[in-house]
Amino acid sequence: MCAASDSPSRPIETFIFLDLEATGLPPSRPKIAELCLFAVTRHALENPQYSDLYSKQIPLFPRLVDKLCVCIDPRKPFTPTASSITGLSNEEFSRNKRQSFNIHVLHMITAFFGRQCPPICLVAHNGSGYDFPLLKAELATLGIAGLDEIYCADTLRAMKALDSKNSQPHQYPCQQASQFGRKKKYSLCDLYYQFYKVYPQNSHSAEGDVVTLIRVFQQRALDLICWMDSNARPFNTVGAMYKENERYASYS
Ligand code: DCM
Ligand code: MG
Ligand code: MG
């Protein structure tokens, strides 16, 4: 696999799994309502523990994990769908007097990163399409252009790339769909189901989705780590989802 020219020059040491809940989807110019980061080392992902040492089928969730979860008053109305799937509402944020995406959130994020061994890679499912550009847009509202020396990688892209590299979609114990010519589904929920045969808990809460993402990642950790070493890109190259004072903006 060829390394992208701006991928990390040495192996990633820390994977920070990220999920954001927000007021809606583009083009509604969403605002973040919940941010969750779980930092897991390469070592922990490459050397999982198992409850059943003999079958080695289901890796235990990593024990040494730094966690940061923050609720953030979006100061923008949730779309009905976003409110319904997340269980979040503007009224509850007001009643609980939560703060907006302010300088304290930035300090929490940078202090969290400061405790991790570099190179650091942010990992999110559909991160390139949603979480990374949205975080970039919110940071820009604080006058922050980027996060130095932080890489990012999208598990949605990675899983698709790994499957197309193997030409045959990965065969999962419970997934027979490909054998019948049906298209494999790559949503976080569907991937979790394919691996674990049950649907994940706490979907559409930032922390619940990060836990689900890590469990999915653990099932193909060695391949995903290798792909990310070659294909992670600097967070600073991500375009913002929108610019605060522009009506329309594009992002990559
Ligand atoms: N979202 C939405 N409608 C959907 C799916 C997601 O408005 N059908 C928005 C609200 C969620 C955010 O995207 O807070 C992040 O999605 P997820 O919970 O999948 O991480
Ligand atoms: Mg998400
Ligand atoms: Mg989520």
XYZ file of N, CA and C and ligand atoms in Angstrom:
778
model
N 0.856 -1.205 0.000
C 0.000 0.000 0.000
C 0.889 1.250 0.000
N 0.682 2.167 -0.913
C 1.514 3.366 -0.967
C 1.118 4.339 0.135
N 2.122 4.953 0.754
C 1.822 5.934 1.793
C 1.486 7.265 1.133
N 0.444 7.951 1.650
C 0.142 9.299 1.167
C 1.307 10.202 1.557
N 1.564 11.233 0.737
C 2.773 12.028 0.948
C 2.782 12.758 2.289
N 1.591 13.113 2.808
C 1.571 13.838 4.082
C 1.109 12.953 5.248
N 1.234 11.626 5.071
C 0.912 10.719 6.178
C 2.033 10.793 7.219
N 1.796 10.245 8.430
C 2.821 10.375 9.484
C 4.148 9.753 9.056
N 5.266 10.391 9.459
C 6.576 9.896 9.050
C 6.998 8.690 9.879
N 6.318 8.461 11.009
C 6.605 7.257 11.800
C 5.289 6.674 12.297
N 5.313 5.433 12.783
C 4.048 4.791 13.150
C 3.252 5.586 14.185
N 1.937 5.597 13.988
C 1.044 6.276 14.939
C 1.166 5.586 16.292
N 1.287 6.367 17.343
C 1.409 5.791 18.697
C 0.086 5.811 19.449
N -0.735 6.859 19.189
C -1.995 6.977 19.936
C -3.144 7.233 18.978
N -4.180 6.435 19.132
C -5.400 6.606 18.348
C -6.435 7.246 19.263
N -6.913 8.420 18.881
C -7.955 9.084 19.688
C -9.267 8.955 18.935
N -10.130 8.099 19.463
C -11.426 7.855 18.826
C -12.351 9.008 19.184
N -13.027 9.508 18.165
C -13.821 10.734 18.312
C -15.230 10.516 17.807
N -16.201 11.052 18.541
C -17.544 11.160 17.961
C -18.168 12.473 18.430
N -18.908 13.085 17.527
C -19.616 14.332 17.833
C -21.105 14.111 17.656
N -21.905 14.619 18.576
C -23.338 14.777 18.326
C -23.562 16.260 18.053
N -24.556 16.548 17.235
C -24.737 17.937 16.823
C -26.192 18.191 16.474
N -26.462 19.417 16.055
C -27.861 19.827 15.835
C -28.461 19.284 14.548
N -27.648 18.709 13.665
C -28.203 18.191 12.414
C -27.107 17.818 11.446
N -27.490 17.674 10.204
C -26.563 17.288 9.139
C -26.334 18.484 8.207
N -25.226 18.491 7.437
C -25.090 19.498 6.391
C -26.236 19.336 5.390
N -26.745 20.376 4.780
C -26.192 21.734 4.787
C -26.770 22.632 5.876
N -27.244 22.049 7.005
C -27.896 22.887 8.028
C -26.881 23.639 8.895
N -25.593 23.547 8.575
C -24.540 24.202 9.357
C -24.667 23.812 10.837
N -24.500 22.503 11.097
C -24.732 22.035 12.472
C -23.738 22.612 13.479
N -24.172 22.629 14.725
C -23.295 23.031 15.837
C -23.151 21.823 16.773
N -21.964 21.675 17.331
C -21.670 20.524 18.194
C -22.458 20.620 19.507
N -23.020 19.481 19.930
C -23.738 19.418 21.202
C -23.071 18.467 22.197
N -22.265 17.559 21.692
C -21.570 16.588 22.550
C -20.292 16.172 21.852
N -19.208 16.112 22.607
C -17.918 15.695 22.044
C -17.351 14.608 22.942
N -16.883 13.539 22.333
C -16.271 12.482 23.138
C -14.976 12.024 22.489
N -13.938 11.902 23.297
C -12.624 11.421 22.854
C -12.185 10.293 23.778
N -11.798 9.164 23.204
C -11.167 8.078 23.972
C -9.789 7.863 23.353
N -8.730 7.993 24.152
C -7.377 7.783 23.643
C -6.916 6.371 23.991
N -6.520 5.626 22.955
C -6.071 4.242 23.138
C -4.714 4.106 22.449
N -3.781 3.442 23.114
C -2.448 3.327 22.517
C -2.424 2.246 21.438
N -1.447 2.400 20.565
C -1.203 1.362 19.552
C -0.962 0.016 20.236
N -0.183 0.072 21.322
C 0.137 -1.169 22.038
C -1.138 -1.885 22.481
N -2.082 -1.138 23.053
C -3.307 -1.764 23.544
C -4.128 -2.358 22.403
N -4.115 -1.690 21.260
C -4.902 -2.191 20.121
C -4.235 -3.397 19.463
N -2.893 -3.405 19.490
C -2.175 -4.530 18.869
C -2.095 -5.751 19.775
N -2.303 -5.523 21.066
C -2.156 -6.621 22.030
C -3.393 -6.727 22.917
N -4.544 -7.044 22.326
C -5.764 -7.081 23.148
C -5.750 -8.237 24.131
N -6.508 -8.053 25.210
C -6.726 -9.136 26.165
C -8.009 -9.856 25.757
N -8.131 -11.096 26.143
C -9.339 -11.875 25.838
C -9.879 -12.487 27.122
N -11.222 -12.515 27.227
C -11.790 -13.155 28.417
C -11.610 -14.666 28.300
N -11.730 -15.168 27.060
C -11.516 -16.592 26.838
C -10.231 -16.751 26.043
N -9.161 -17.106 26.744
C -7.841 -17.168 26.123
C -7.770 -18.206 25.001
N -8.666 -19.188 25.051
C -8.578 -20.280 24.080
C -9.246 -19.930 22.760
N -10.455 -19.304 22.831
C -11.139 -19.013 21.568
C -10.640 -17.694 20.954
N -10.200 -16.769 21.776
C -9.677 -15.472 21.298
C -10.602 -14.841 20.256
N -11.900 -14.847 20.539
C -12.831 -14.313 19.549
C -13.225 -12.873 19.823
N -13.501 -12.574 21.083
C -13.979 -11.228 21.394
C -12.963 -10.528 22.290
N -12.240 -9.558 21.717
C -11.253 -8.855 22.534
C -11.939 -8.059 23.650
N -11.316 -8.012 24.810
C -11.849 -7.168 25.883
C -11.637 -5.710 25.505
N -12.527 -4.853 25.960
C -12.353 -3.418 25.723
C -11.052 -2.991 26.413
N -10.241 -2.148 25.749
C -8.959 -1.765 26.366
C -9.167 -1.193 27.771
N -8.269 -1.548 28.679
C -8.408 -1.122 30.087
C -7.780 0.258 30.318
N -6.663 0.523 29.635
C -5.979 1.811 29.844
C -6.423 2.812 28.778
N -7.436 3.578 29.113
C -8.019 4.520 28.150
C -8.206 5.867 28.839
N -7.727 6.927 28.221
C -8.057 8.279 28.687
C -9.339 8.704 27.992
N -10.254 9.333 28.747
C -11.578 9.651 28.202
C -11.935 11.113 28.473
N -12.530 11.735 27.475
C -13.028 13.107 27.648
C -14.390 13.217 26.966
N -15.421 13.520 27.755
C -16.762 13.714 27.187
C -17.282 15.057 27.667
N -17.712 15.869 26.741
C -18.162 17.213 27.095
C -19.503 17.488 26.445
N -20.480 17.994 27.241
C -21.721 18.461 26.610
C -21.592 19.953 26.353
N -22.092 20.361 25.226
C -21.860 21.724 24.737
C -23.195 22.299 24.259
N -23.601 23.403 24.851
C -24.862 24.023 24.400
C -24.651 24.538 22.972
N -25.370 23.974 21.992
C -25.099 24.359 20.595
C -25.598 25.760 20.249
N -26.485 26.316 21.092
C -27.062 27.649 20.820
C -27.637 27.721 19.411
N -28.201 26.620 18.959
C -28.857 26.558 17.656
C -29.902 25.454 17.766
N -31.087 25.637 17.156
C -32.120 24.605 17.304
C -31.697 23.275 16.688
N -31.971 22.202 17.402
C -31.782 20.862 16.838
C -32.826 20.648 15.745
N -32.451 19.931 14.689
C -33.485 19.476 13.749
C -34.307 18.415 14.489
N -35.555 18.220 14.086
C -36.363 17.200 14.777
C -35.691 15.825 14.761
N -35.060 15.463 13.629
C -34.406 14.141 13.567
C -33.235 14.070 14.527
N -32.402 15.105 14.539
C -31.226 15.091 15.419
C -31.665 14.985 16.872
N -32.696 15.728 17.233
C -33.169 15.695 18.616
C -33.726 14.314 18.955
N -34.450 13.758 18.007
C -35.078 12.461 18.269
C -34.030 11.347 18.412
N -33.010 11.313 17.528
C -32.059 10.187 17.601
C -31.065 10.347 18.746
N -30.754 11.602 19.114
C -29.750 11.805 20.174
C -30.374 11.899 21.568
N -31.662 12.234 21.616
C -32.284 12.457 22.922
C -31.879 13.796 23.533
N -31.260 14.648 22.736
C -30.828 15.965 23.232
C -31.831 17.028 22.798
N -31.984 18.071 23.618
C -32.881 19.159 23.233
C -32.317 20.488 23.720
N -32.692 21.551 23.040
C -32.232 22.886 23.433
C -32.721 23.234 24.836
N -33.942 22.792 25.169
C -34.512 23.094 26.483
C -33.650 22.487 27.594
N -33.210 21.247 27.405
C -32.406 20.595 28.447
C -31.046 21.273 28.603
N -30.447 21.702 27.488
C -29.172 22.423 27.600
C -29.371 23.703 28.392
N -30.480 24.429 28.123
C -30.734 25.682 28.850
C -30.982 25.414 30.321
N -31.827 24.432 30.590
C -32.150 24.126 31.996
C -30.901 23.747 32.779
N -29.976 23.069 32.119
C -28.760 22.600 32.807
C -27.616 23.619 32.737
N -27.905 24.769 32.124
C -26.930 25.876 32.066
C -25.558 25.410 31.543
N -25.564 24.644 30.457
C -24.299 24.190 29.875
C -23.691 25.321 29.054
N -22.362 25.310 28.959
C -21.671 26.361 28.203
C -21.601 25.998 26.719
N -21.362 27.017 25.904
C -21.244 26.818 24.456
C -19.834 26.292 24.122
N -19.556 26.113 22.834
C -18.218 25.695 22.378
C -17.293 26.898 22.574
N -16.613 26.922 23.715
C -15.809 28.107 24.042
C -14.342 27.727 24.269
N -13.576 28.688 24.723
C -12.128 28.495 24.871
C -11.793 27.376 25.866
N -12.705 27.143 26.825
C -12.446 26.071 27.803
C -12.459 24.702 27.127
N -13.356 24.535 26.143
C -13.387 23.254 25.406
C -12.065 23.076 24.668
N -11.602 24.143 24.037
C -10.324 24.063 23.320
C -9.200 23.672 24.279
N -9.182 24.296 25.458
C -8.121 23.972 26.430
C -8.217 22.516 26.888
N -9.452 22.032 27.068
C -9.626 20.628 27.476
C -9.084 19.692 26.401
N -9.399 20.006 25.135
C -8.954 19.141 24.029
C -7.426 19.160 23.933
N -6.847 20.347 23.983
C -5.386 20.418 23.786
C -4.651 19.814 24.988
N -5.201 19.975 26.200
C -4.569 19.344 27.365
C -4.671 17.824 27.259
N -5.809 17.355 26.755
C -6.008 15.907 26.562
C -4.980 15.375 25.567
N -4.820 16.085 24.450
C -3.830 15.664 23.454
C -2.414 15.697 24.049
N -2.172 16.699 24.888
C -0.837 16.890 25.454
C -0.368 15.719 26.303
N -1.313 14.912 26.798
C -0.945 13.760 27.624
C -0.710 12.489 26.811
N -0.922 12.569 25.489
C -0.807 11.358 24.670
C 0.553 11.310 23.974
N 0.997 10.075 23.743
C 2.274 9.877 23.061
C 2.087 10.116 21.553
N 2.857 11.020 20.933
C 2.727 11.252 19.491
C 3.456 10.178 18.683
N 3.182 10.029 17.393
C 2.137 10.712 16.624
C 0.726 10.299 17.073
N -0.172 11.297 17.036
C -1.556 11.117 17.471
C -2.455 11.155 16.238
N -3.390 10.213 16.191
C -4.335 10.204 15.062
C -5.768 10.194 15.591
N -6.544 11.176 15.174
C -7.983 11.186 15.475
C -8.663 10.186 14.562
N -9.557 9.395 15.111
C -10.254 8.370 14.321
C -11.755 8.550 14.510
N -12.475 8.691 13.413
C -13.934 8.799 13.514
C -14.571 8.075 12.341
N -15.775 7.552 12.576
C -16.484 6.846 11.504
C -17.224 7.890 10.671
N -16.919 7.927 9.383
C -17.346 9.024 8.500
C -16.751 10.346 8.963
N -15.595 10.268 9.609
C -14.927 11.482 10.102
C -14.651 12.486 8.994
N -14.264 12.006 7.803
C -13.952 12.949 6.709
C -15.201 13.658 6.226
N -16.345 12.991 6.343
C -17.580 13.591 5.861
C -18.312 14.413 6.906
N -17.969 14.227 8.192
C -18.762 14.906 9.214
C -17.915 15.447 10.379
N -17.359 14.540 11.187
C -16.770 14.976 12.461
C -15.571 15.915 12.287
N -14.645 15.579 11.360
C -13.446 16.413 11.230
C -13.796 17.810 10.684
N -14.572 17.893 9.570
C -14.916 19.246 9.088
C -15.766 20.038 10.065
N -16.608 19.335 10.853
C -17.426 20.060 11.831
C -16.561 20.588 12.978
N -15.633 19.760 13.464
C -14.737 20.239 14.523
C -13.906 21.415 14.013
N -13.469 21.317 12.763
C -12.684 22.402 12.163
C -13.510 23.700 12.124
N -14.795 23.571 11.764
C -15.658 24.762 11.688
C -15.837 25.388 13.063
N -16.024 24.555 14.090
C -16.221 25.093 15.444
C -14.929 25.733 15.972
N -13.779 25.098 15.684
C -12.504 25.689 16.122
C -12.297 27.046 15.460
N -12.719 27.145 14.196
C -12.548 28.413 13.468
C -13.342 29.532 14.132
N -14.485 29.187 14.750
C -15.266 30.239 15.425
C -14.493 30.812 16.615
N -13.515 30.034 17.126
C -12.669 30.536 18.223
C -11.396 31.173 17.680
N -11.292 31.247 16.360
C -10.095 31.839 15.748
C -8.945 30.846 15.653
N -9.258 29.537 15.800
C -8.209 28.511 15.740
C -8.243 27.867 14.361
N -7.113 27.966 13.640
C -7.087 27.471 12.254
C -6.937 25.961 12.194
N -6.348 25.338 13.214
C -6.150 23.890 13.157
C -5.573 23.367 14.453
N -5.181 22.107 14.429
C -4.546 21.468 15.585
C -3.223 20.906 15.100
N -2.121 21.485 15.562
C -0.812 21.109 15.030
C -0.430 19.683 15.416
N 0.198 19.018 14.475
C 0.763 17.677 14.684
C -0.270 16.641 15.110
N -1.500 16.848 14.656
C -2.557 15.858 14.873
C -2.974 15.328 13.496
N -3.000 14.016 13.366
C -3.457 13.387 12.124
C -4.908 12.938 12.288
N -5.543 12.598 11.182
C -6.909 12.087 11.286
C -7.135 11.011 10.231
N -8.028 10.095 10.558
C -8.332 8.984 9.652
C -9.777 8.565 9.863
N -10.393 8.140 8.764
C -11.822 7.829 8.746
C -12.000 6.311 8.639
N -12.634 5.700 9.635
C -12.809 4.237 9.596
C -13.769 3.795 8.493
N -14.696 4.671 8.100
C -15.608 4.303 6.998
C -14.789 4.104 5.718
N -13.935 5.076 5.422
C -13.064 4.957 4.242
C -12.126 3.774 4.379
N -11.570 3.609 5.581
C -10.584 2.544 5.796
C -11.201 1.172 5.590
N -12.385 0.956 6.157
C -13.030 -0.360 6.030
C -13.356 -0.651 4.568
N -13.852 0.349 3.854
C -14.158 0.144 2.433
C -12.880 -0.146 1.649
N -11.817 0.604 1.959
C -10.546 0.410 1.239
C -9.983 -0.978 1.512
N -10.059 -1.425 2.758
C -9.524 -2.752 3.082
C -10.318 -3.833 2.370
N -11.643 -3.667 2.324
C -12.470 -4.670 1.644
C -12.201 -4.678 0.148
N -12.040 -3.487 -0.460
C -11.817 -3.494 -1.911
C -10.413 -3.996 -2.234
N -9.470 -3.801 -1.319
C -8.116 -4.328 -1.532
C -8.141 -5.862 -1.537
N -8.971 -6.392 -0.641
C -9.087 -7.860 -0.578
C -10.043 -8.389 -1.645
N -10.526 -7.480 -2.493
C -11.497 -7.713 -3.574
C -12.793 -8.353 -3.092
N -12.721 -9.374 -2.271
C -13.918 -9.944 -1.668
C -14.184 -9.185 -0.382
N -15.436 -8.751 -0.134
C -15.709 -8.165 1.167
C -15.325 -9.146 2.264
N -14.805 -8.590 3.357
C -14.385 -9.407 4.490
C -15.538 -10.301 4.926
N -15.276 -11.564 5.148
C -16.336 -12.483 5.557
C -16.425 -12.504 7.075
N -17.545 -12.098 7.586
C -17.735 -12.070 9.028
C -18.533 -13.291 9.458
N -18.367 -13.706 10.675
C -19.046 -14.907 11.131
C -20.541 -14.872 10.863
N -21.171 -13.709 11.076
C -22.626 -13.677 10.976
C -23.087 -13.005 9.700
N -22.153 -12.635 8.835
C -22.580 -11.872 7.661
C -22.560 -12.739 6.426
N -23.733 -13.065 5.956
C -23.822 -13.901 4.770
C -24.215 -13.057 3.561
N -24.509 -11.763 3.778
C -25.095 -10.946 2.722
C -24.284 -10.992 1.435
N -22.951 -10.895 1.534
C -22.150 -10.825 0.326
C -22.291 -12.099 -0.499
N -22.537 -13.211 0.192
C -22.675 -14.472 -0.545
C -23.920 -14.453 -1.425
N -24.901 -13.644 -1.043
C -26.134 -13.577 -1.813
C -26.151 -12.350 -2.714
N -25.009 -11.723 -2.875
C -24.908 -10.609 -3.788
C -25.462 -9.306 -3.234
N -25.824 -9.281 -1.945
C -26.317 -8.025 -1.385
C -25.137 -7.163 -0.981
N -25.357 -5.844 -1.039
C -24.268 -4.922 -0.771
C -23.981 -4.880 0.730
N -22.713 -4.904 1.076
C -22.357 -4.820 2.490
C -22.645 -3.421 3.011
N -23.130 -3.340 4.225
C -23.434 -2.033 4.822
C -22.287 -1.609 5.722
N -21.957 -0.332 5.667
C -20.792 0.166 6.392
C -21.133 1.163 7.496
N -22.422 1.324 7.846
C -22.697 2.228 8.964
C -22.076 1.607 10.214
N -21.799 2.425 11.193
C -21.178 1.940 12.434
C -22.029 0.827 13.049
N -23.324 1.080 13.070
C -24.266 0.129 13.653
C -24.234 -1.202 12.891
N -24.230 -1.130 11.569
C -24.227 -2.359 10.766
C -22.909 -3.120 10.907
N -21.794 -2.393 10.940
C -20.506 -3.076 11.113
C -20.468 -3.791 12.456
N -20.967 -3.103 13.478
C -20.983 -3.715 14.816
C -21.818 -4.993 14.784
N -22.971 -4.918 14.126
C -23.857 -6.088 14.060
C -23.171 -7.247 13.331
N -22.461 -6.899 12.229
C -21.793 -7.957 11.470
C -20.750 -8.688 12.314
N -20.078 -7.941 13.185
C -19.044 -8.566 14.016
C -19.615 -9.267 15.250
N -20.587 -8.626 15.898
C -20.996 -9.092 17.234
C -22.381 -9.740 17.266
N -23.122 -9.666 16.165
C -24.453 -10.297 16.050
C -25.516 -9.668 16.937
N -25.219 -8.547 17.525
C -26.228 -7.753 18.250
C -26.012 -6.299 17.852
N -27.044 -5.496 18.021
C -26.877 -4.072 17.722
C -26.221 -3.363 18.908
N -25.451 -2.310 18.641
C -24.739 -1.637 19.730
C -25.680 -0.873 20.656
N -25.210 -0.626 21.859
C -25.993 0.145 22.824
C -25.623 1.624 22.719
N -26.549 2.459 23.113
C -26.302 3.908 23.226
C -25.894 4.567 21.915
N -26.490 4.098 20.801
C -26.211 4.757 19.523
C -26.636 6.218 19.588
N -25.904 7.055 18.908
C -26.167 8.494 18.822
C -25.996 9.210 20.156
N -25.265 8.593 21.096
C -24.666 9.392 22.171
C -23.179 9.376 21.817
N -22.491 10.467 22.041
C -21.093 10.546 21.592
C -20.264 9.444 22.251
N -20.475 9.229 23.545
C -19.695 8.207 24.239
C -20.069 6.807 23.745
N -21.372 6.560 23.567
C -21.814 5.249 23.083
C -21.227 4.943 21.720
N -21.221 5.918 20.834
C -20.689 5.691 19.488
C -19.173 5.486 19.507
N -18.475 6.150 20.426
C -17.020 5.934 20.516
C -16.727 4.518 21.012
N -17.487 4.063 21.993
C -17.293 2.688 22.485
C -17.561 1.702 21.350
N -18.640 1.916 20.609
C -18.967 1.047 19.472
C -17.843 1.070 18.436
N -17.343 2.259 18.141
C -16.276 2.392 17.142
C -15.025 1.628 17.570
N -14.673 1.729 18.845
C -13.471 1.017 19.316
C -13.677 -0.496 19.211
N -14.884 -0.952 19.562
C -15.151 -2.407 19.468
C -15.090 -2.883 18.013
N -15.594 -2.078 17.086
C -15.500 -2.424 15.661
C -14.025 -2.419 15.235
N -13.311 -1.389 15.631
C -11.890 -1.247 15.268
C -11.094 -2.468 15.751
N -11.416 -2.921 16.963
C -10.671 -4.044 17.535
C -10.779 -5.312 16.683
N -11.875 -5.425 15.926
C -12.057 -6.632 15.120
C -11.132 -6.660 13.903
N -10.642 -5.503 13.480
C -9.704 -5.472 12.337
C -8.527 -4.565 12.661
N -8.099 -4.621 13.915
C -7.133 -3.625 14.397
C -5.840 -3.609 13.582
N -5.263 -4.764 13.321
C -3.943 -4.762 12.674
C -4.017 -4.160 11.272
N -5.064 -4.532 10.519
C -5.244 -3.977 9.169
C -5.516 -2.472 9.218
N -6.367 -2.079 10.154
C -6.730 -0.653 10.238
C -5.538 0.201 10.662
N -4.766 -0.298 11.611
C -3.588 0.456 12.063
C -2.621 0.641 10.895
N -2.395 -0.434 10.155
C -1.484 -0.380 8.998
C -2.011 0.626 7.973
N -3.326 0.576 7.696
C -3.922 1.498 6.719
C -3.756 2.947 7.197
N -3.957 3.164 8.478
C -3.884 4.537 8.994
C -2.455 5.066 9.021
N -1.490 4.197 9.290
C -0.087 4.637 9.212
C 0.211 5.230 7.834
N -0.407 4.645 6.798
C -0.134 5.083 5.422
C -1.078 6.159 4.923
N -2.283 6.202 5.488
C -3.314 7.061 4.898
C -3.856 8.163 5.795
N -3.416 8.213 7.055
C -3.858 9.327 7.905
C -3.332 10.623 7.301
N -4.100 11.693 7.450
C -3.625 12.983 6.925
C -3.669 14.029 8.038
N -2.874 15.080 7.887
C -2.870 16.096 8.954
C -4.264 16.698 9.127
N -4.690 16.832 10.388
C -6.001 17.445 10.659
C -6.076 18.831 10.028
N -4.943 19.502 9.967
C -4.938 20.866 9.423
C -5.262 20.931 7.930
N -5.215 19.803 7.241
C -5.558 19.818 5.812
C -7.058 19.618 5.590
N -7.802 19.344 6.672
C -9.258 19.156 6.546
C -9.907 20.524 6.348
N -10.830 20.607 5.408
C -11.564 21.864 5.221
C -12.700 21.972 6.220
N -13.008 23.189 6.654
C -14.133 23.384 7.578
C -15.450 23.058 6.868
N -16.408 22.519 7.602
C -17.709 22.190 7.014
C -18.400 23.443 6.487
N -18.182 24.558 7.172
C -18.754 25.832 6.742
C -17.947 26.940 7.407
N -18.120 28.120 6.898
C -17.474 29.264 7.554
C -18.567 30.108 8.165
N -18.329 30.569 9.382
C -19.376 31.211 10.177
C -20.108 32.316 9.415
N -19.362 33.101 8.627
C -19.995 34.247 7.973
C -20.344 34.014 6.516
N -20.189 32.781 6.057
C -20.533 32.497 4.670
C -21.798 31.661 4.626
N -22.624 31.945 3.647
C -23.885 31.214 3.550
C -23.624 29.759 3.129
N -22.748 29.571 2.116
C -22.468 28.230 1.625
C -20.963 28.008 1.616
N -20.538 26.808 1.931
C -19.116 26.480 1.860
C -18.983 25.016 1.492
N -17.884 24.691 0.823
C -17.647 23.285 0.521
C -16.507 22.796 1.394
N -16.405 21.508 1.561
C -15.306 20.948 2.335
C -14.931 19.612 1.741
N -13.675 19.175 2.043
C -13.234 17.899 1.467
C -13.136 16.845 2.548
N -27.621 13.257 12.368
C -28.850 13.675 11.900
N -29.668 12.783 11.238
C -29.279 11.521 11.056
C -28.039 11.075 11.522
C -27.224 11.976 12.191
O -29.203 14.834 12.072
N -30.100 10.680 10.414
C -26.776 14.226 13.059
C -27.158 14.351 14.516
C -26.102 13.548 15.230
C -24.901 13.722 14.332
O -25.421 13.777 13.016
O -25.860 14.083 16.520
C -23.857 12.660 14.452
O -24.384 11.403 14.077
P -23.988 10.076 14.834
O -24.822 9.954 16.060
O -24.239 8.976 13.859
O -22.571 10.176 15.266
Mg -20.761 9.875 14.570
Mg -22.675 9.745 17.340
